[in-house]
């Protein structure tokens, strides 16, 4: 029985050996490919990747470091930060000076414009029921790593933008930061963090004849209450958007505006026009903002700041003088 089947068994062994020999190169190549891919992936994960050193990191590459938020970085849950008072602080304030920040526009450099004192820089906001954490520029830059923060509005908002830039720029070495003016935008970049703090001039948020960053009309105002798409193209995909609009609306009780037909200009009660514009803005947010990846803030009223008699009775200057 064994003798009769031996040739057949030898034939099977020969076929199996041949099969193994033919599969061996394929298996070897597969192992080499898997190993090479693994090495490349491990190299890409490293900040010292030879590939990145040769060709540079691709645009948009994010190697996010963890941001540690300690107890001193928080304020108590439920604290009302809007109720409080201004307290004198000549120890930790000011957070920056005119001399230390080259990005301030002429209108906001009070000392350079002739103001004799600097005490106004030492007032710090103190909520009644809690303490605000001290501003930490490195912590903010860590949080903004790979992100865009944009302020949108009028000159009040431009002041917020400049103040934020001035508070962070001092901790960034020369050559690692840049500032670009591309009307209606200003863009400050922290290169090592791949982060930007930006400003977009839009005094009414919606479109108007005052949308040029420097050559805009103040006395004649015409607002397109249902038009926002032109502005919105520059806001798409921004990680943190901070909107502001109020002062420009309240110049007079009535305002010229269009709604629907762009050629049909009518005079609107300014409060009604403001509401229609905010509805247009809200609709844009609903259609374009992803609440899982983006944040939106809105600030409206600000203290009056146009004429000196508002804070110094008997005087008749504007804030520039």
Phi, psi and omega in degrees: 000312179297317182297319183296326185263354184300315178301321181294319179294319178297324178294321179294316178300318181297319179295320181293317178298318179296322180295316180298316181297325180285330180278337186301313179299323179297315180296320180297316179297319180298315179298317180296320180295313180299317180296319180294316178300318179299317179297318180295316180296317177298323180292321180295331179289340185273143175291343182258025182304129177295328178296313180293326180292326180281316189246352183082160179282143179295153180298136181088359179296130181238118172247085189282129173271149178293142177254119183265122180252113182266178181298324182288348178272356185247160164244159190302142179299134178086000180289132177272100184284352184271347178252119182179205181207163177272125180244152182284129181216098178256017178258308183258352180242151006279160178282341174200166176235166178302319183294332185271352185233115183275003189258004180281138174283162187301324184296338185254005177266081189299317181296317180294332180275001173116359178293126188282333184254164177235011185295335181298343181278354186256013177268130181238136180284128181234108175300154184293323192248005179199173178250136175282139176297146177293140181297131181238102184298323180292323178296318179297316180297324175298316181293326182272004182305125180073016185232170177239132174244124184233131173261133184231127179159213183257205184293333175298316179290326176299323176297322176297316178300311181297320180297317178297316179299315181298327182285337182256335191293334185292338181267000180258125182298153175301143182088349180249011179218155181213158180222124183234139174251112179230082187312136006272027186243155166233138186228120173254131182238134170260101193299314184293337180263354185051041183240149177226144171244122192232159177227139179230119180286115175204084189297335178253002188067306174282174185284148182205178177277005180250025188272354174286134189297329183238327182257067181243148179278140180255316185284319179262116184238131177223121187244136174264096193294337182246020180242122181215352188299322181300313176294316188302332179300327181277347181263345185298134176080358179288136187288318180229120180247128178240107183263149177208133176195119176198306188304317183293336178285327191266024180292318177219163180290340179238153181215141177282134184203163172240151176211113185092265180285116183293345180266352182263092182271126179231161177266123183247146165300132191296327179292319178294320179295319179300318179296316179298320179295318180292329175293320176299316179297316181297321177296322177296319179299315181301325185272340191236348185257133173261107184294347179279336185237349183234154177235143180231132175237153177224131174236140185245270189290147173226160178299146177298141188208025186263319187235138187293336179295345178290336177235351178223091183305138178094347179266164181213059178239170169258175188293339181295329180260000000 
